[in-house]
Coordinates of C-alpha atoms in Angstrom, one line a residue:
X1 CA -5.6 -8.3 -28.3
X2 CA -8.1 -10.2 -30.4
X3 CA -11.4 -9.0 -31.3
X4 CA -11.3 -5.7 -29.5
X5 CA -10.8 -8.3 -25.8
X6 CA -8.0 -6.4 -24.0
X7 CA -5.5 -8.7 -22.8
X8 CA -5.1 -8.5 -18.7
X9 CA -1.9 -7.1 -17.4
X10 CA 0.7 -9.6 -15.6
X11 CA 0.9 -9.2 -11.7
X12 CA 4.6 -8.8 -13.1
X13 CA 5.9 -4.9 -12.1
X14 CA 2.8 -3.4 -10.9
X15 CA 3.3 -1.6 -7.8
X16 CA 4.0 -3.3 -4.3
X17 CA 0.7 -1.8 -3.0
X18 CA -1.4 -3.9 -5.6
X19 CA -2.9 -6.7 -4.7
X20 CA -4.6 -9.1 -7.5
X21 CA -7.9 -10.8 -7.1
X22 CA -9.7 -13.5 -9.3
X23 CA -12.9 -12.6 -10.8
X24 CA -15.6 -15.2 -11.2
X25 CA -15.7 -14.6 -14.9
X26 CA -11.9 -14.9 -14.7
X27 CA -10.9 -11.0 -15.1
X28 CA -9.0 -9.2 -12.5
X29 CA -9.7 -7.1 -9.7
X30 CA -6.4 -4.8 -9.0
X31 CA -6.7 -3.6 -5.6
X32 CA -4.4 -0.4 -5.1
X33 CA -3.4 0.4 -1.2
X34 CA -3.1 3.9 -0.8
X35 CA -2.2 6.5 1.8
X36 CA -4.4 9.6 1.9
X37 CA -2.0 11.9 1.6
X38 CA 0.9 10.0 0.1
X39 CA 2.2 11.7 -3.4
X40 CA 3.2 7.8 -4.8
X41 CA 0.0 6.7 -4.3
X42 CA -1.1 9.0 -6.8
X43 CA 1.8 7.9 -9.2
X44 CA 0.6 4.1 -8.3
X45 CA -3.0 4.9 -9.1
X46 CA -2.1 6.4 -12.3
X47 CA 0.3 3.4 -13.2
X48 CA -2.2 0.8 -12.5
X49 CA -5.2 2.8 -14.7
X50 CA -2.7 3.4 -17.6
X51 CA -1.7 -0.2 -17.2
X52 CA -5.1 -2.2 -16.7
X53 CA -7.6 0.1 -18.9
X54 CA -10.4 -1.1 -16.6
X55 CA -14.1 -1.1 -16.9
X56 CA -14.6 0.1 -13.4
X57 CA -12.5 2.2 -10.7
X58 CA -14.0 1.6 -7.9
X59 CA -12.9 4.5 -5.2
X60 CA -13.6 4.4 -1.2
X61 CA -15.7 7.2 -1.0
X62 CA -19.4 7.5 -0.8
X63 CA -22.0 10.4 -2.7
X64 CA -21.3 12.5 1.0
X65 CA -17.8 12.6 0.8
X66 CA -17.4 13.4 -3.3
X67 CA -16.7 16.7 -2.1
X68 CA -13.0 15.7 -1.5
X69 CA -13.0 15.1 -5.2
X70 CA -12.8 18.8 -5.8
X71 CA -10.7 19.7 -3.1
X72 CA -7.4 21.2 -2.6
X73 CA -4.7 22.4 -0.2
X74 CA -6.3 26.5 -0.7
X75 CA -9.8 25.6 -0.2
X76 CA -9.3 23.4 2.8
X77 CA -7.5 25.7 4.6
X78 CA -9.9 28.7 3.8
X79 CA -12.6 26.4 5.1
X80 CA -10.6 25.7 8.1
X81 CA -9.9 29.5 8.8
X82 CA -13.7 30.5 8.7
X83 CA -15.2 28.3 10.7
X84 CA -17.0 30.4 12.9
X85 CA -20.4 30.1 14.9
X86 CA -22.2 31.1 11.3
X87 CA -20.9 28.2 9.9
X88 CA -21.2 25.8 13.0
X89 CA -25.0 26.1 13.3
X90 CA -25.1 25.8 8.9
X91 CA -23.3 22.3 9.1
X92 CA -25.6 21.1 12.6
X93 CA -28.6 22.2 10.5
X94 CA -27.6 20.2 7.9
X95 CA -26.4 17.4 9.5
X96 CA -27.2 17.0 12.6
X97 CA -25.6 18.7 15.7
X98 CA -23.4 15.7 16.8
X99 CA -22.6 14.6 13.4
X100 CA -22.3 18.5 12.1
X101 CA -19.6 19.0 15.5
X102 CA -18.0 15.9 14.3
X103 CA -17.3 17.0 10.8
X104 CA -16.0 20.1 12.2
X105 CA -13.6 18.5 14.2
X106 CA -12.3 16.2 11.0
X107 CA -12.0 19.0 8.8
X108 CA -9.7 20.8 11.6
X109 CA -7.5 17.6 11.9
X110 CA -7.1 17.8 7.7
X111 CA -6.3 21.2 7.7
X112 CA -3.8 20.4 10.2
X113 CA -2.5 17.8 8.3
X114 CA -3.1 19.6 5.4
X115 CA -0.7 22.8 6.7
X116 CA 2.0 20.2 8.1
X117 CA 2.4 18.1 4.6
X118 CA 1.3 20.7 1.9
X119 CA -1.5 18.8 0.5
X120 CA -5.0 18.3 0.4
X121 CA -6.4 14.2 1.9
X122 CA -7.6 12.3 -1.1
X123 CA -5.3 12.7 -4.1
X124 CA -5.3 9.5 -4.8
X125 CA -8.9 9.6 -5.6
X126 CA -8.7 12.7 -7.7
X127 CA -6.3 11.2 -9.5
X128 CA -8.4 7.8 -9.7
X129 CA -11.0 9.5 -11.7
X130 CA -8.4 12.3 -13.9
X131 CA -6.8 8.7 -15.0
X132 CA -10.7 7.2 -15.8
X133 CA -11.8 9.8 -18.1
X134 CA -8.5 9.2 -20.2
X135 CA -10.0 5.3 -20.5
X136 CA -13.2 4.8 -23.3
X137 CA -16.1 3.6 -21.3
X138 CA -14.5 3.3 -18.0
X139 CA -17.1 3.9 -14.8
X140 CA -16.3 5.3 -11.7
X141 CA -17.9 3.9 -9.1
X142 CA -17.8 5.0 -5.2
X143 CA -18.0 1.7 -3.0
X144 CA -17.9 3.1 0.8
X145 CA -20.8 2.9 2.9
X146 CA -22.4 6.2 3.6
X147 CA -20.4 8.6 6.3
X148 CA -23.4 9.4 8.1
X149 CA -24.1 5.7 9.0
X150 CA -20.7 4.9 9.9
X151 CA -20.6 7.8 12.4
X152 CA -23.8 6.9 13.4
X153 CA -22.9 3.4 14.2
X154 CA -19.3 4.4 15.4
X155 CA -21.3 6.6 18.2
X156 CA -23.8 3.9 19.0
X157 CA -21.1 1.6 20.0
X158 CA -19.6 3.8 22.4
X159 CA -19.6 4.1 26.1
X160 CA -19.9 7.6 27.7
X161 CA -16.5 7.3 28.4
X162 CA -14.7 6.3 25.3
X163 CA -17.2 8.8 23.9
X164 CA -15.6 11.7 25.7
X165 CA -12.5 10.3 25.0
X166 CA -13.3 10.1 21.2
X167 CA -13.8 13.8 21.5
X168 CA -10.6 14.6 23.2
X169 CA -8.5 12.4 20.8
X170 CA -10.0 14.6 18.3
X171 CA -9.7 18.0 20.1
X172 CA -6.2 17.3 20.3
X173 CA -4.6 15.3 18.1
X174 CA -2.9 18.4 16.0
X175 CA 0.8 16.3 16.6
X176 CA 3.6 17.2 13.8
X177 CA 3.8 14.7 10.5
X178 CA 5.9 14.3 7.7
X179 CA 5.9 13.0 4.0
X180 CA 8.1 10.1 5.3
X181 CA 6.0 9.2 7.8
X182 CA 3.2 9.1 5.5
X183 CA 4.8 6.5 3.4
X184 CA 5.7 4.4 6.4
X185 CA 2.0 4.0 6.6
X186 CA 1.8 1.9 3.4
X187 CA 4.0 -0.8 5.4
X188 CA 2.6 -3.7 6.4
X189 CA 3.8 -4.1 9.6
X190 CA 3.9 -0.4 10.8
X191 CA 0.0 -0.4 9.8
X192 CA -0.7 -4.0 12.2
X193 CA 1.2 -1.7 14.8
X194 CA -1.6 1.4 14.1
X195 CA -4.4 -1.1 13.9
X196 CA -3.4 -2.7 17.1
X197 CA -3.2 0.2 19.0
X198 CA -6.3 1.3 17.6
X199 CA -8.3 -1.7 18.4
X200 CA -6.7 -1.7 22.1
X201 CA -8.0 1.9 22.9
X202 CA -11.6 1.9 21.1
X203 CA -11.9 -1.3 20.0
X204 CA -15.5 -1.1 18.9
X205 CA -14.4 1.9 16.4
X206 CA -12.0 -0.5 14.4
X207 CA -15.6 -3.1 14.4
X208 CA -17.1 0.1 13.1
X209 CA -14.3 2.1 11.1
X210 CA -12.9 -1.0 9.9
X211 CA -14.3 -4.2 10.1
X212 CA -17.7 -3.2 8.5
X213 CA -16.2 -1.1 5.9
X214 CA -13.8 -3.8 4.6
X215 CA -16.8 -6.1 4.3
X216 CA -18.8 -3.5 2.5
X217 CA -15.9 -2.2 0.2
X218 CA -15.2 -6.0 -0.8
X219 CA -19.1 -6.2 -1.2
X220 CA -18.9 -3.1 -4.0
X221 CA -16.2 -5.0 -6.0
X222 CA -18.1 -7.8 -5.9
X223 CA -20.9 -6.3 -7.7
X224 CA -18.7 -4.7 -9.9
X225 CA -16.7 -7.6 -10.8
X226 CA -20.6 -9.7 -11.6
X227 CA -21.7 -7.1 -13.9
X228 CA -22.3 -8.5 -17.7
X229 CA -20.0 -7.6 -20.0
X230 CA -18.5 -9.3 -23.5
X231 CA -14.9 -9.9 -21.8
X232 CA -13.6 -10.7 -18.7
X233 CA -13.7 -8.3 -16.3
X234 CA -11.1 -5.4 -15.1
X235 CA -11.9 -3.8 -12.5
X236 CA -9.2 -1.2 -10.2
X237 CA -10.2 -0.8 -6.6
X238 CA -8.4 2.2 -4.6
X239 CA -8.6 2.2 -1.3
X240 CA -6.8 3.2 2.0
X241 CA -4.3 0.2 2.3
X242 CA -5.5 -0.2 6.3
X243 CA -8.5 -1.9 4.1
X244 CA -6.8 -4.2 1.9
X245 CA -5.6 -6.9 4.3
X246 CA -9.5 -7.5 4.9
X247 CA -11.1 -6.8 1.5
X248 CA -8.6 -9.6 0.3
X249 CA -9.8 -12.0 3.6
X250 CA -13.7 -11.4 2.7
X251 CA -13.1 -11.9 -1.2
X252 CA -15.9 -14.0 -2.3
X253 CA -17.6 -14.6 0.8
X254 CA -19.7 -11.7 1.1
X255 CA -23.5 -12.5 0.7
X256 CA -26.2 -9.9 -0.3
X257 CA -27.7 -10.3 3.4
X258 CA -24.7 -9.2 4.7
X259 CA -25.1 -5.8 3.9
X260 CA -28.1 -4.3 5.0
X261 CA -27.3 -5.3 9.2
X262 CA -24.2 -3.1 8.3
X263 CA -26.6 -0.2 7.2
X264 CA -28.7 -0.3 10.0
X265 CA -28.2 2.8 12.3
X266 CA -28.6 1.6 16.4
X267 CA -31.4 4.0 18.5
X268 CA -29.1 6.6 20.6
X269 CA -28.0 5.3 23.7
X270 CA -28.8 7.3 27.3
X271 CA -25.2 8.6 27.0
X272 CA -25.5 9.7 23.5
X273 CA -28.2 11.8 24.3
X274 CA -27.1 13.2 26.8
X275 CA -24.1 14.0 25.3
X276 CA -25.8 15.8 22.4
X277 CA -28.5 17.4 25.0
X278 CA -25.1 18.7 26.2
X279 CA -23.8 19.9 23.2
X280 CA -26.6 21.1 22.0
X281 CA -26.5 23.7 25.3
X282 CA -23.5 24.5 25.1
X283 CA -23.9 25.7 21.6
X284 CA -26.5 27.9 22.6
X285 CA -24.6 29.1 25.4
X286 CA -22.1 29.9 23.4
X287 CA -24.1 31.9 20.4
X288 CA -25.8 33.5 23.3
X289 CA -22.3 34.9 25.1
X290 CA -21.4 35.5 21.6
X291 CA -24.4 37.9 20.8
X292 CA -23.9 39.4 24.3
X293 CA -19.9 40.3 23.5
X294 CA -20.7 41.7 19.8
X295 CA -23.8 43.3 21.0
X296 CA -23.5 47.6 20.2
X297 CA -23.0 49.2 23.5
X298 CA -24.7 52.2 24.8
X299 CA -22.7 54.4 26.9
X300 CA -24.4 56.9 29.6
X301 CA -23.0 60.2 31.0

Protein backbone atom coordinates (compact mmCIF):
# COMPACT_ATOMS: atom_id res chain seq x y z
CA UNK A 1 0.00 0.00 0.00
CA UNK A 2 1.47 3.37 -0.81
CA UNK A 3 0.04 6.58 0.16
CA UNK A 4 -3.02 5.20 1.95
CA UNK A 5 -4.05 3.50 -2.12
CA UNK A 6 -5.12 -0.11 -1.05
CA UNK A 7 -3.65 -2.54 -3.31
CA UNK A 8 -6.52 -4.72 -5.26
CA UNK A 9 -6.79 -8.32 -4.33
CA UNK A 10 -5.62 -11.08 -6.97
CA UNK A 11 -8.54 -13.07 -8.69
CA UNK A 12 -6.09 -15.76 -7.13
CA UNK A 13 -8.31 -17.96 -4.18
CA UNK A 14 -11.30 -15.91 -4.05
CA UNK A 15 -14.31 -17.99 -4.12
CA UNK A 16 -15.62 -19.94 -7.30
CA UNK A 17 -18.76 -17.82 -7.15
CA UNK A 18 -16.79 -14.49 -7.84
CA UNK A 19 -16.55 -13.22 -10.91
CA UNK A 20 -13.99 -10.13 -11.59
CA UNK A 21 -14.89 -7.19 -13.72
CA UNK A 22 -12.66 -4.23 -15.08
CA UNK A 23 -13.46 -0.81 -13.97
CA UNK A 24 -12.98 2.04 -16.38
CA UNK A 25 -10.76 3.74 -13.84
CA UNK A 26 -8.97 0.34 -13.63
CA UNK A 27 -10.35 -0.93 -10.02
CA UNK A 28 -12.33 -3.92 -9.65
CA UNK A 29 -15.79 -4.91 -9.54
CA UNK A 30 -16.01 -8.39 -7.52
CA UNK A 31 -19.22 -9.85 -8.36
CA UNK A 32 -20.28 -12.56 -5.60
CA UNK A 33 -23.08 -15.28 -6.85
CA UNK A 34 -25.09 -16.19 -4.14
CA UNK A 35 -27.98 -18.55 -3.24
CA UNK A 36 -30.71 -16.97 -0.97
CA UNK A 37 -30.62 -19.32 1.45
CA UNK A 38 -27.21 -20.93 1.01
CA UNK A 39 -25.07 -20.77 4.53
CA UNK A 40 -21.50 -20.48 2.11
CA UNK A 41 -22.75 -17.73 0.51
CA UNK A 42 -22.60 -15.95 3.57
CA UNK A 43 -19.08 -17.32 4.35
CA UNK A 44 -18.20 -16.13 0.52
CA UNK A 45 -19.68 -12.73 1.15
CA UNK A 46 -17.75 -12.25 4.26
CA UNK A 47 -14.45 -13.54 2.55
CA UNK A 48 -14.66 -11.33 -0.31
CA UNK A 49 -15.45 -7.92 2.03
CA UNK A 50 -12.67 -8.94 4.46
CA UNK A 51 -10.51 -9.58 1.35
CA UNK A 52 -11.36 -6.50 -1.05
CA UNK A 53 -12.08 -3.60 1.71
CA UNK A 54 -14.38 -1.96 -0.93
CA UNK A 55 -15.77 1.36 -1.32
CA UNK A 56 -19.12 0.10 -2.24
CA UNK A 57 -21.31 -3.24 -1.62
CA UNK A 58 -23.58 -3.08 -3.81
CA UNK A 59 -26.60 -5.62 -2.68
CA UNK A 60 -29.79 -6.83 -4.98
CA UNK A 61 -32.35 -5.36 -3.04
CA UNK A 62 -34.34 -2.26 -3.45
CA UNK A 63 -35.67 0.53 -0.45
CA UNK A 64 -39.11 -2.09 -0.56
CA UNK A 65 -37.41 -5.05 0.15
CA UNK A 66 -34.79 -3.73 3.05
CA UNK A 67 -37.07 -5.34 5.28
CA UNK A 68 -35.29 -8.71 4.65
CA UNK A 69 -32.27 -6.99 6.12
CA UNK A 70 -33.83 -7.41 9.55
CA UNK A 71 -35.29 -10.57 9.16
CA UNK A 72 -35.01 -13.85 10.65
CA UNK A 73 -36.16 -17.55 10.68
CA UNK A 74 -38.66 -16.48 14.16
CA UNK A 75 -40.13 -13.48 12.66
CA UNK A 76 -40.91 -14.97 9.28
CA UNK A 77 -42.59 -17.63 10.55
CA UNK A 78 -44.68 -15.52 13.09
CA UNK A 79 -45.60 -13.49 10.11
CA UNK A 80 -46.52 -16.49 8.27
CA UNK A 81 -48.74 -17.95 11.08
CA UNK A 82 -50.86 -14.64 11.47
CA UNK A 83 -51.83 -13.91 8.37
CA UNK A 84 -55.31 -13.54 8.68
CA UNK A 85 -58.10 -11.39 6.89
CA UNK A 86 -56.92 -8.36 9.37
CA UNK A 87 -53.69 -8.47 7.85
CA UNK A 88 -54.76 -9.33 4.16
CA UNK A 89 -56.91 -6.09 3.72
CA UNK A 90 -53.58 -4.08 5.76
CA UNK A 91 -51.01 -5.22 3.05
CA UNK A 92 -53.94 -4.61 -0.15
CA UNK A 93 -54.33 -1.17 1.48
CA UNK A 94 -50.96 -0.59 1.34
CA UNK A 95 -50.15 -2.02 -1.68
CA UNK A 96 -52.44 -2.58 -3.79
CA UNK A 97 -54.89 -5.67 -3.86
CA UNK A 98 -53.11 -7.70 -6.55
CA UNK A 99 -49.71 -6.75 -5.52
CA UNK A 100 -50.73 -6.99 -1.64
CA UNK A 101 -52.24 -10.88 -2.61
CA UNK A 102 -49.02 -11.34 -4.34
CA UNK A 103 -46.75 -10.54 -1.46
CA UNK A 104 -48.89 -12.74 0.59
CA UNK A 105 -48.41 -15.55 -1.49
CA UNK A 106 -44.31 -14.97 -1.53
CA UNK A 107 -44.11 -14.63 2.06
CA UNK A 108 -45.99 -18.13 2.39
CA UNK A 109 -43.50 -19.77 -0.13
CA UNK A 110 -40.47 -18.30 2.30
CA UNK A 111 -41.92 -19.52 5.30
CA UNK A 112 -42.20 -22.70 3.68
CA UNK A 113 -38.85 -22.68 2.69
CA UNK A 114 -37.99 -21.07 5.67
CA UNK A 115 -39.55 -24.22 7.91
CA UNK A 116 -37.95 -26.90 5.42
CA UNK A 117 -34.17 -25.41 5.59
CA UNK A 118 -34.04 -23.56 9.07
CA UNK A 119 -33.29 -20.20 7.86
CA UNK A 120 -34.57 -16.97 6.90
CA UNK A 121 -34.02 -15.88 2.54
CA UNK A 122 -31.42 -13.24 2.42
CA UNK A 123 -28.43 -13.90 4.60
CA UNK A 124 -26.19 -13.22 2.38
CA UNK A 125 -27.30 -9.64 2.34
CA UNK A 126 -27.30 -9.36 6.07
CA UNK A 127 -24.22 -10.49 6.12
CA UNK A 128 -23.18 -7.99 3.15
CA UNK A 129 -23.80 -5.10 5.15
CA UNK A 130 -22.58 -6.78 9.06
CA UNK A 131 -19.17 -7.22 6.92
CA UNK A 132 -19.48 -3.15 5.47
CA UNK A 133 -19.73 -1.56 8.71
CA UNK A 134 -16.45 -3.47 9.82
CA UNK A 135 -14.79 -1.46 6.53
CA UNK A 136 -13.97 2.71 7.13
CA UNK A 137 -16.03 4.56 4.66
CA UNK A 138 -17.57 1.66 2.91
CA UNK A 139 -21.26 2.45 1.29
CA UNK A 140 -23.92 0.17 0.96
CA UNK A 141 -25.74 0.64 -1.84
CA UNK A 142 -29.07 -1.33 -3.02
CA UNK A 143 -28.97 -1.70 -6.94
CA UNK A 144 -32.43 -3.71 -7.84
CA UNK A 145 -35.13 -2.04 -9.46
CA UNK A 146 -38.11 -1.36 -7.29
CA UNK A 147 -40.41 -4.73 -6.53
CA UNK A 148 -43.52 -2.95 -7.25
CA UNK A 149 -42.43 -2.24 -10.82
CA UNK A 150 -41.19 -5.53 -11.52
CA UNK A 151 -44.45 -7.16 -10.43
CA UNK A 152 -46.11 -4.67 -12.18
CA UNK A 153 -44.47 -5.32 -15.41
CA UNK A 154 -44.18 -9.13 -14.69
CA UNK A 155 -48.34 -8.97 -14.61
CA UNK A 156 -48.57 -6.74 -17.62
CA UNK A 157 -46.83 -9.27 -19.66
CA UNK A 158 -49.11 -11.93 -18.96
CA UNK A 159 -51.87 -13.64 -20.69
CA UNK A 160 -55.02 -14.57 -18.61
CA UNK A 161 -53.87 -17.91 -18.80
CA UNK A 162 -50.30 -17.89 -17.71
CA UNK A 163 -51.78 -15.45 -15.20
CA UNK A 164 -53.85 -18.02 -13.55
CA UNK A 165 -51.27 -20.26 -13.95
CA UNK A 166 -48.77 -17.83 -12.15
CA UNK A 167 -51.18 -17.99 -9.29
CA UNK A 168 -51.42 -21.68 -9.04
CA UNK A 169 -47.51 -22.23 -9.36
CA UNK A 170 -47.61 -20.05 -6.39
CA UNK A 171 -50.63 -21.66 -4.44
CA UNK A 172 -48.82 -24.67 -4.70
CA UNK A 173 -45.44 -24.83 -4.94
CA UNK A 174 -44.82 -25.81 -1.00
CA UNK A 175 -42.56 -29.09 -2.49
CA UNK A 176 -39.76 -30.38 0.13
CA UNK A 177 -35.92 -28.77 -0.22
CA UNK A 178 -32.79 -29.30 1.34
CA UNK A 179 -29.37 -27.52 2.17
CA UNK A 180 -27.78 -29.65 -0.61
CA UNK A 181 -30.06 -28.81 -3.01
CA UNK A 182 -29.59 -25.31 -2.28
CA UNK A 183 -26.02 -25.36 -3.03
CA UNK A 184 -26.66 -27.26 -6.33
CA UNK A 185 -28.17 -23.98 -7.29
CA UNK A 186 -24.90 -22.15 -7.39
CA UNK A 187 -23.94 -24.57 -10.37
CA UNK A 188 -23.69 -23.45 -13.51
CA UNK A 189 -25.25 -25.83 -15.34
CA UNK A 190 -28.03 -26.95 -12.94
CA UNK A 191 -29.03 -23.06 -12.94
CA UNK A 192 -29.22 -23.04 -17.32
CA UNK A 193 -31.44 -26.21 -16.48
CA UNK A 194 -33.76 -23.82 -13.97
CA UNK A 195 -33.60 -20.94 -16.33
CA UNK A 196 -34.58 -23.08 -19.25
CA UNK A 197 -37.39 -24.44 -17.76
CA UNK A 198 -38.34 -21.24 -16.62
CA UNK A 199 -38.25 -19.41 -19.77
CA UNK A 200 -40.13 -22.46 -21.55
CA UNK A 201 -43.24 -22.22 -19.17
CA UNK A 202 -43.54 -18.18 -18.69
CA UNK A 203 -41.15 -16.99 -20.84
CA UNK A 204 -42.15 -13.37 -20.60
CA UNK A 205 -41.47 -13.62 -16.57
CA UNK A 206 -37.64 -14.52 -17.24
CA UNK A 207 -37.85 -10.93 -19.85
CA UNK A 208 -39.29 -9.56 -16.70
CA UNK A 209 -37.70 -11.35 -13.64
CA UNK A 210 -34.55 -11.68 -15.33
CA UNK A 211 -33.54 -10.09 -18.34
CA UNK A 212 -34.48 -6.47 -17.04
CA UNK A 213 -33.04 -6.92 -13.78
CA UNK A 214 -29.60 -8.06 -14.97
CA UNK A 215 -29.55 -4.97 -17.16
CA UNK A 216 -30.55 -2.80 -14.29
CA UNK A 217 -28.31 -4.50 -11.57
CA UNK A 218 -25.21 -4.18 -14.18
CA UNK A 219 -26.51 -0.49 -14.65
CA UNK A 220 -26.06 0.16 -10.56
CA UNK A 221 -22.43 -1.09 -10.60
CA UNK A 222 -21.90 0.90 -13.31
CA UNK A 223 -22.66 4.02 -11.50
CA UNK A 224 -20.94 2.80 -8.67
CA UNK A 225 -17.78 1.87 -10.37
CA UNK A 226 -17.90 5.98 -12.22
CA UNK A 227 -18.07 7.65 -9.00
CA UNK A 228 -14.83 10.01 -8.23
CA UNK A 229 -12.65 8.89 -5.92
CA UNK A 230 -8.63 9.37 -5.31
CA UNK A 231 -7.87 5.51 -6.12
CA UNK A 232 -9.10 3.07 -8.28
CA UNK A 233 -12.16 1.72 -7.54
CA UNK A 234 -13.42 -1.48 -5.36
CA UNK A 235 -16.55 -2.15 -5.56
CA UNK A 236 -18.33 -5.95 -4.30
CA UNK A 237 -21.63 -6.70 -5.95
CA UNK A 238 -23.87 -9.62 -4.28
CA UNK A 239 -26.30 -10.87 -6.12
CA UNK A 240 -28.42 -14.05 -6.82
CA UNK A 241 -25.93 -16.05 -9.07
CA UNK A 242 -29.09 -16.66 -11.74
CA UNK A 243 -27.95 -12.81 -12.42
CA UNK A 244 -24.33 -13.04 -12.85
CA UNK A 245 -24.11 -14.75 -16.24
CA UNK A 246 -25.92 -11.48 -17.62
CA UNK A 247 -24.65 -8.72 -15.42
CA UNK A 248 -21.15 -9.97 -16.73
CA UNK A 249 -22.74 -10.04 -20.75
CA UNK A 250 -24.15 -6.26 -20.28
CA UNK A 251 -20.83 -5.07 -18.50
CA UNK A 252 -20.20 -1.76 -20.10
CA UNK A 253 -22.79 -1.59 -22.44
CA UNK A 254 -25.57 -0.25 -20.52
CA UNK A 255 -26.45 3.36 -21.52
CA UNK A 256 -28.38 5.82 -19.20
CA UNK A 257 -31.52 5.58 -21.75
CA UNK A 258 -31.65 2.26 -21.13
CA UNK A 259 -33.07 2.44 -17.86
CA UNK A 260 -36.02 4.45 -17.64
CA UNK A 261 -38.10 1.99 -20.63
CA UNK A 262 -37.32 -0.67 -17.83
CA UNK A 263 -39.13 1.62 -15.13
CA UNK A 264 -42.01 2.16 -17.04
CA UNK A 265 -45.10 0.25 -15.64
CA UNK A 266 -47.61 -0.99 -18.83
CA UNK A 267 -51.64 0.21 -18.35
CA UNK A 268 -53.44 -3.16 -17.02
CA UNK A 269 -54.52 -5.27 -19.59
CA UNK A 270 -58.57 -6.49 -19.95
CA UNK A 271 -57.42 -9.72 -18.25
CA UNK A 272 -55.65 -8.08 -15.48
CA UNK A 273 -58.53 -6.27 -14.47
CA UNK A 274 -60.55 -8.52 -14.53
CA UNK A 275 -58.60 -10.65 -12.62
CA UNK A 276 -58.21 -8.06 -9.85
CA UNK A 277 -62.13 -7.10 -10.21
CA UNK A 278 -62.15 -10.81 -9.35
CA UNK A 279 -60.10 -10.79 -6.51
CA UNK A 280 -61.18 -7.94 -5.33
CA UNK A 281 -64.89 -9.80 -4.88
CA UNK A 282 -63.81 -12.54 -3.63
CA UNK A 283 -62.15 -10.76 -0.92
CA UNK A 284 -65.15 -9.21 0.02
CA UNK A 285 -67.02 -12.29 -0.13
CA UNK A 286 -64.88 -13.72 1.93
CA UNK A 287 -64.69 -10.89 4.89
CA UNK A 288 -68.39 -10.89 4.45
CA UNK A 289 -68.83 -14.95 5.15
CA UNK A 290 -66.30 -14.25 7.61
CA UNK A 291 -68.28 -11.63 9.67
CA UNK A 292 -71.39 -13.77 9.14
CA UNK A 293 -69.49 -17.12 10.92
CA UNK A 294 -67.99 -14.97 13.90
CA UNK A 295 -71.08 -12.95 14.17
CA UNK A 296 -72.65 -13.43 18.20
CA UNK A 297 -75.69 -15.52 17.87
CA UNK A 298 -79.00 -15.02 19.41
CA UNK A 299 -80.76 -18.06 20.44
CA UNK A 300 -84.73 -18.09 20.82
CA UNK A 301 -86.96 -20.40 23.05
Amino acid sequence: MEDGISELPTDDGLPSTVTVLDAPDGGKVYLVGTAHFSIQSQEDVSRVIQEVNPHIVMVELCEQRTNILLLDEEVILREAKNINIKKIRATMAQNGVFNGLMYILLLNMSAHITRELGMAPGGEFRRAMAEAKKVPGCIVQLGDRAIDVTLHRAIASLSWGQTIRFIWHLLTSNQTISLEEVEKCKQKKMLEDMLEEMAEEFPALKRVFVVERDMYLCHSLQVAALQPRREPCRIVGVVGIGHVAGIVEHWGKIKPQDIPPLLQVPPPSLSTRVIRVTVRVACIGALIYAGYKLRPRRWFP
